[in-house]
PDB file of C-alpha atoms in Angstrom:
ATOM      1  CA  MET A   1      41.372  35.864 110.271  1.00 44.00           C
ATOM      2  CA  ARG A   2      43.432  34.858 113.341  1.00 50.00           C
ATOM      3  CA  THR A   3      45.940  37.784 112.861  1.00 55.00           C
ATOM      4  CA  SER A   4      43.077  40.282 112.428  1.00 59.00           C
ATOM      5  CA  LEU A   5      41.043  39.202 115.302  1.00 63.00           C
ATOM      6  CA  LEU A   6      43.323  37.781 118.036  1.00 71.00           C
ATOM      7  CA  GLY A   7      46.693  38.915 116.906  1.00 73.00           C
ATOM      8  CA  LYS A   8      45.736  42.624 116.810  1.00 77.00           C
ATOM      9  CA  GLN A   9      43.964  42.421 120.053  1.00 83.00           C
ATOM     10  CA  ARG A  10      46.894  40.742 121.779  1.00 89.00           C
ATOM     11  CA  ILE A  11      49.447  43.344 120.300  1.00 91.00           C
ATOM     12  CA  TRP A  12      47.348  46.279 121.293  1.00 90.00           C
ATOM     13  CA  THR A  13      46.649  44.926 124.724  1.00 91.00           C
ATOM     14  CA  LYS A  14      50.178  44.705 125.420  1.00 93.00           C
ATOM     15  CA  LEU A  15      51.051  48.061 124.100  1.00 94.00           C
ATOM     16  CA  LEU A  16      48.322  49.769 125.988  1.00 93.00           C
ATOM     17  CA  ASP A  17      49.144  47.902 129.171  1.00 91.00           C
ATOM     18  CA  ASP A  18      52.761  48.915 128.787  1.00 92.00           C
ATOM     19  CA  VAL A  19      51.786  52.627 128.128  1.00 91.00           C
ATOM     20  CA  GLN A  20      48.958  52.672 130.724  1.00 89.00           C
ATOM     21  CA  PRO A  21      47.314  55.900 129.176  1.00 86.00           C
ATOM     22  CA  ALA A  22      45.280  57.776 131.548  1.00 88.00           C
ATOM     23  CA  SER A  23      41.345  57.401 131.230  1.00 86.00           C
ATOM     24  CA  ASN A  24      40.415  60.872 130.302  1.00 89.00           C
ATOM     25  CA  ILE A  25      42.951  61.723 127.468  1.00 94.00           C
ATOM     26  CA  GLN A  26      42.452  62.747 123.912  1.00 96.00           C
ATOM     27  CA  VAL A  27      43.588  60.072 121.303  1.00 97.00           C
ATOM     28  CA  LEU A  28      43.818  59.971 117.689  1.00 98.00           C
ATOM     29  CA  ASP A  29      43.693  56.633 115.580  1.00 97.00           C
ATOM     30  CA  LEU A  30      45.070  57.017 112.292  1.00 97.00           C
ATOM     31  CA  GLY A  31      43.577  54.696 109.583  1.00 93.00           C
ATOM     32  CA  CYS A  32      41.162  53.367 111.912  1.00 94.00           C
ATOM     33  CA  GLY A  33      39.386  51.006 109.483  1.00 91.00           C
ATOM     34  CA  HIS A  34      36.620  48.930 111.157  1.00 91.00           C
ATOM     35  CA  GLY A  35      37.512  50.439 114.529  1.00 92.00           C
ATOM     36  CA  ALA A  36      39.378  47.499 116.295  1.00 91.00           C
ATOM     37  CA  VAL A  37      41.977  49.632 117.854  1.00 92.00           C
ATOM     38  CA  LEU A  38      39.511  52.420 118.528  1.00 93.00           C
ATOM     39  CA  ASN A  39      37.620  50.001 120.551  1.00 93.00           C
ATOM     40  CA  GLN A  40      40.436  48.719 122.604  1.00 93.00           C
ATOM     41  CA  VAL A  41      41.616  52.267 123.563  1.00 93.00           C
ATOM     42  CA  ALA A  42      38.002  53.672 123.913  1.00 94.00           C
ATOM     43  CA  GLN A  43      37.236  50.918 126.354  1.00 93.00           C
ATOM     44  CA  ARG A  44      39.966  52.300 128.566  1.00 92.00           C
ATOM     45  CA  LEU A  45      38.674  55.791 128.360  1.00 89.00           C
ATOM     46  CA  LYS A  46      36.342  57.637 130.569  1.00 84.00           C
ATOM     47  CA  LEU A  47      34.547  60.794 129.727  1.00 83.00           C
ATOM     48  CA  PRO A  48      35.789  63.484 128.977  1.00 90.00           C
ATOM     49  CA  GLY A  49      38.359  61.389 127.350  1.00 91.00           C
ATOM     50  CA  THR A  50      37.587  60.841 123.642  1.00 93.00           C
ATOM     51  CA  MET A  51      38.858  58.892 120.759  1.00 95.00           C
ATOM     52  CA  THR A  52      38.931  60.216 117.022  1.00 97.00           C
ATOM     53  CA  GLY A  53      39.337  57.731 114.280  1.00 97.00           C
ATOM     54  CA  VAL A  54      40.538  58.933 111.060  1.00 97.00           C
ATOM     55  CA  ASP A  55      40.320  57.106 107.838  1.00 94.00           C
ATOM     56  CA  LEU A  56      39.841  57.665 103.850  1.00 92.00           C
ATOM     57  CA  TRP A  57      37.468  54.662 103.984  1.00 89.00           C
ATOM     58  CA  ARG A  58      38.938  53.008 100.953  1.00 75.00           C
ATOM     59  CA  SER A  59      38.069  49.329 100.312  1.00 66.00           C
ATOM     60  CA  ARG A  60      41.475  48.775  98.710  1.00 62.00           C
ATOM     61  CA  ASP A  61      43.142  49.204 102.096  1.00 57.00           C
ATOM     62  CA  GLN A  62      40.523  47.136 104.047  1.00 59.00           C
ATOM     63  CA  SER A  63      37.816  45.055 102.719  1.00 62.00           C
ATOM     64  CA  GLN A  64      34.216  46.797 103.198  1.00 69.00           C
ATOM     65  CA  ASN A  65      35.869  49.832 104.811  1.00 79.00           C
ATOM     66  CA  SER A  66      33.493  52.594 105.401  1.00 90.00           C
ATOM     67  CA  MET A  67      32.456  55.029 108.072  1.00 93.00           C
ATOM     68  CA  ALA A  68      28.915  53.483 108.210  1.00 93.00           C
ATOM     69  CA  VAL A  69      30.505  49.966 109.197  1.00 92.00           C
ATOM     70  CA  THR A  70      32.841  51.577 111.706  1.00 94.00           C
ATOM     71  CA  ARG A  71      30.004  53.662 113.409  1.00 96.00           C
ATOM     72  CA  ALA A  72      27.900  50.378 113.780  1.00 95.00           C
ATOM     73  CA  ASN A  73      30.833  48.489 115.154  1.00 94.00           C
ATOM     74  CA  LEU A  74      31.355  51.180 117.772  1.00 96.00           C
ATOM     75  CA  LYS A  75      27.748  51.250 118.635  1.00 97.00           C
ATOM     76  CA  VAL A  76      27.780  47.536 119.309  1.00 96.00           C
ATOM     77  CA  TRP A  77      30.934  47.669 121.270  1.00 94.00           C
ATOM     78  CA  GLY A  78      29.456  50.404 123.526  1.00 95.00           C
ATOM     79  CA  VAL A  79      31.967  53.114 122.899  1.00 95.00           C
ATOM     80  CA  SER A  80      30.274  55.437 120.503  1.00 94.00           C
ATOM     81  CA  ASP A  81      29.762  57.982 123.259  1.00 93.00           C
ATOM     82  CA  ARG A  82      33.394  58.599 123.397  1.00 94.00           C
ATOM     83  CA  THR A  83      34.547  58.146 119.816  1.00 96.00           C
ATOM     84  CA  ASN A  84      34.291  60.343 116.712  1.00 96.00           C
ATOM     85  CA  LEU A  85      35.046  59.488 113.024  1.00 98.00           C
ATOM     86  CA  ILE A  86      36.273  61.821 110.472  1.00 97.00           C
ATOM     87  CA  THR A  87      37.411  61.418 106.840  1.00 96.00           C
ATOM     88  CA  ALA A  88      41.000  62.729 106.284  1.00 96.00           C
ATOM     89  CA  ASN A  89      44.115  62.042 104.881  1.00 95.00           C
ATOM     90  CA  MET A  90      46.846  61.281 107.403  1.00 95.00           C
ATOM     91  CA  THR A  91      49.198  63.734 105.505  1.00 95.00           C
ATOM     92  CA  ASP A  92      47.075  66.563 105.936  1.00 96.00           C
ATOM     93  CA  LEU A  93      45.193  66.220 109.293  1.00 96.00           C
ATOM     94  CA  PRO A  94      42.537  68.934 110.018  1.00 96.00           C
ATOM     95  CA  GLN A  95      43.251  68.999 113.706  1.00 96.00           C
ATOM     96  CA  ARG A  96      45.088  71.827 115.596  1.00 96.00           C
ATOM     97  CA  GLU A  97      48.500  71.530 116.860  1.00 97.00           C
ATOM     98  CA  ALA A  98      49.215  69.698 120.232  1.00 98.00           C
ATOM     99  CA  THR A  99      45.582  68.340 120.458  1.00 96.00           C
ATOM    100  CA  TYR A 100      46.216  64.536 121.345  1.00 97.00           C
ATOM    101  CA  ASP A 101      47.747  62.977 124.241  1.00 97.00           C
ATOM    102  CA  LEU A 102      48.119  59.506 122.426  1.00 97.00           C
ATOM    103  CA  VAL A 103      48.284  58.827 118.489  1.00 97.00           C
ATOM    104  CA  THR A 104      47.894  55.128 117.329  1.00 97.00           C
ATOM    105  CA  THR A 105      48.148  53.764 113.959  1.00 96.00           C
ATOM    106  CA  ASN A 106      47.726  50.005 113.044  1.00 92.00           C
ATOM    107  CA  PHE A 107      48.985  48.838 109.685  1.00 89.00           C
ATOM    108  CA  ALA A 108      48.067  52.115 107.785  1.00 90.00           C
ATOM    109  CA  LEU A 109      51.365  53.811 107.246  1.00 90.00           C
ATOM    110  CA  HIS A 110      52.551  51.379 104.719  1.00 89.00           C
ATOM    111  CA  ASN A 111      49.507  52.198 102.587  1.00 86.00           C
ATOM    112  CA  ILE A 112      50.916  55.710 101.872  1.00 89.00           C
ATOM    113  CA  GLU A 113      52.817  55.944  98.739  1.00 90.00           C
ATOM    114  CA  PRO A 114      55.395  57.216  98.014  1.00 92.00           C
ATOM    115  CA  ALA A 115      57.685  57.215 100.968  1.00 88.00           C
ATOM    116  CA  VAL A 116      57.889  61.102 101.138  1.00 94.00           C
ATOM    117  CA  GLN A 117      54.126  61.016 101.983  1.00 92.00           C
ATOM    118  CA  ARG A 118      54.753  58.643 104.836  1.00 93.00           C
ATOM    119  CA  ASP A 119      57.338  61.083 106.293  1.00 95.00           C
ATOM    120  CA  GLN A 120      54.696  63.843 105.721  1.00 96.00           C
ATOM    121  CA  ALA A 121      52.039  61.814 107.634  1.00 95.00           C
ATOM    122  CA  LEU A 122      54.615  61.410 110.574  1.00 95.00           C
ATOM    123  CA  THR A 123      55.332  65.078 110.496  1.00 96.00           C
ATOM    124  CA  GLU A 124      51.648  65.649 110.974  1.00 97.00           C
ATOM    125  CA  VAL A 125      51.393  63.228 113.845  1.00 96.00           C
ATOM    126  CA  VAL A 126      54.147  65.191 115.490  1.00 96.00           C
ATOM    127  CA  ARG A 127      52.259  68.409 114.905  1.00 98.00           C
ATOM    128  CA  VAL A 128      48.916  67.152 116.376  1.00 98.00           C
ATOM    129  CA  LEU A 129      50.651  65.349 119.311  1.00 98.00           C
ATOM    130  CA  LYS A 130      50.909  67.242 122.624  1.00 97.00           C
ATOM    131  CA  PRO A 131      54.477  67.769 123.978  1.00 96.00           C
ATOM    132  CA  GLY A 132      55.230  64.667 125.971  1.00 95.00           C
ATOM    133  CA  GLY A 133      52.566  62.637 124.187  1.00 96.00           C
ATOM    134  CA  THR A 134      52.773  59.012 122.998  1.00 96.00           C
ATOM    135  CA  LEU A 135      52.767  57.542 119.515  1.00 96.00           C
ATOM    136  CA  LEU A 136      52.192  53.829 119.048  1.00 96.00           C
ATOM    137  CA  ILE A 137      52.884  52.365 115.528  1.00 95.00           C
ATOM    138  CA  VAL A 138      52.125  48.810 114.607  1.00 93.00           C
ATOM    139  CA  ASP A 139      53.152  48.324 111.025  1.00 90.00           C
ATOM    140  CA  MET A 140      55.538  46.620 108.630  1.00 83.00           C
ATOM    141  CA  PRO A 141      58.893  48.063 107.742  1.00 74.00           C
TER     142      PRO A 141
END
């Protein structure tokens, strides 16, 4: 509980403070789950900046993981006006090339098996990231 609520918030606050993303950028959060990272980044955004969350919405990866739960969370947090949710696999993203200024992922890459598929997910990240964009990964080795 402590790691999920406080630890995640502290880690991402530090990362985002270090990167200092502009307030009007396009952001992609891979494996967004219940939306904790979506919320932290979206709180820093101003329209026309937007945040897109991608997930497969599997409960085996996160308890009670569903798009409906995440939508409700984003509404409560007051960021639903600058967030979008889609169902997609990180290994085959539907977004166009060079779309995002910032891509984030929090404890999602390790769920991709086998390792060659993790490599494919990272290839997809590079494809959708704008030249000079930033990728922030928090995961275990």
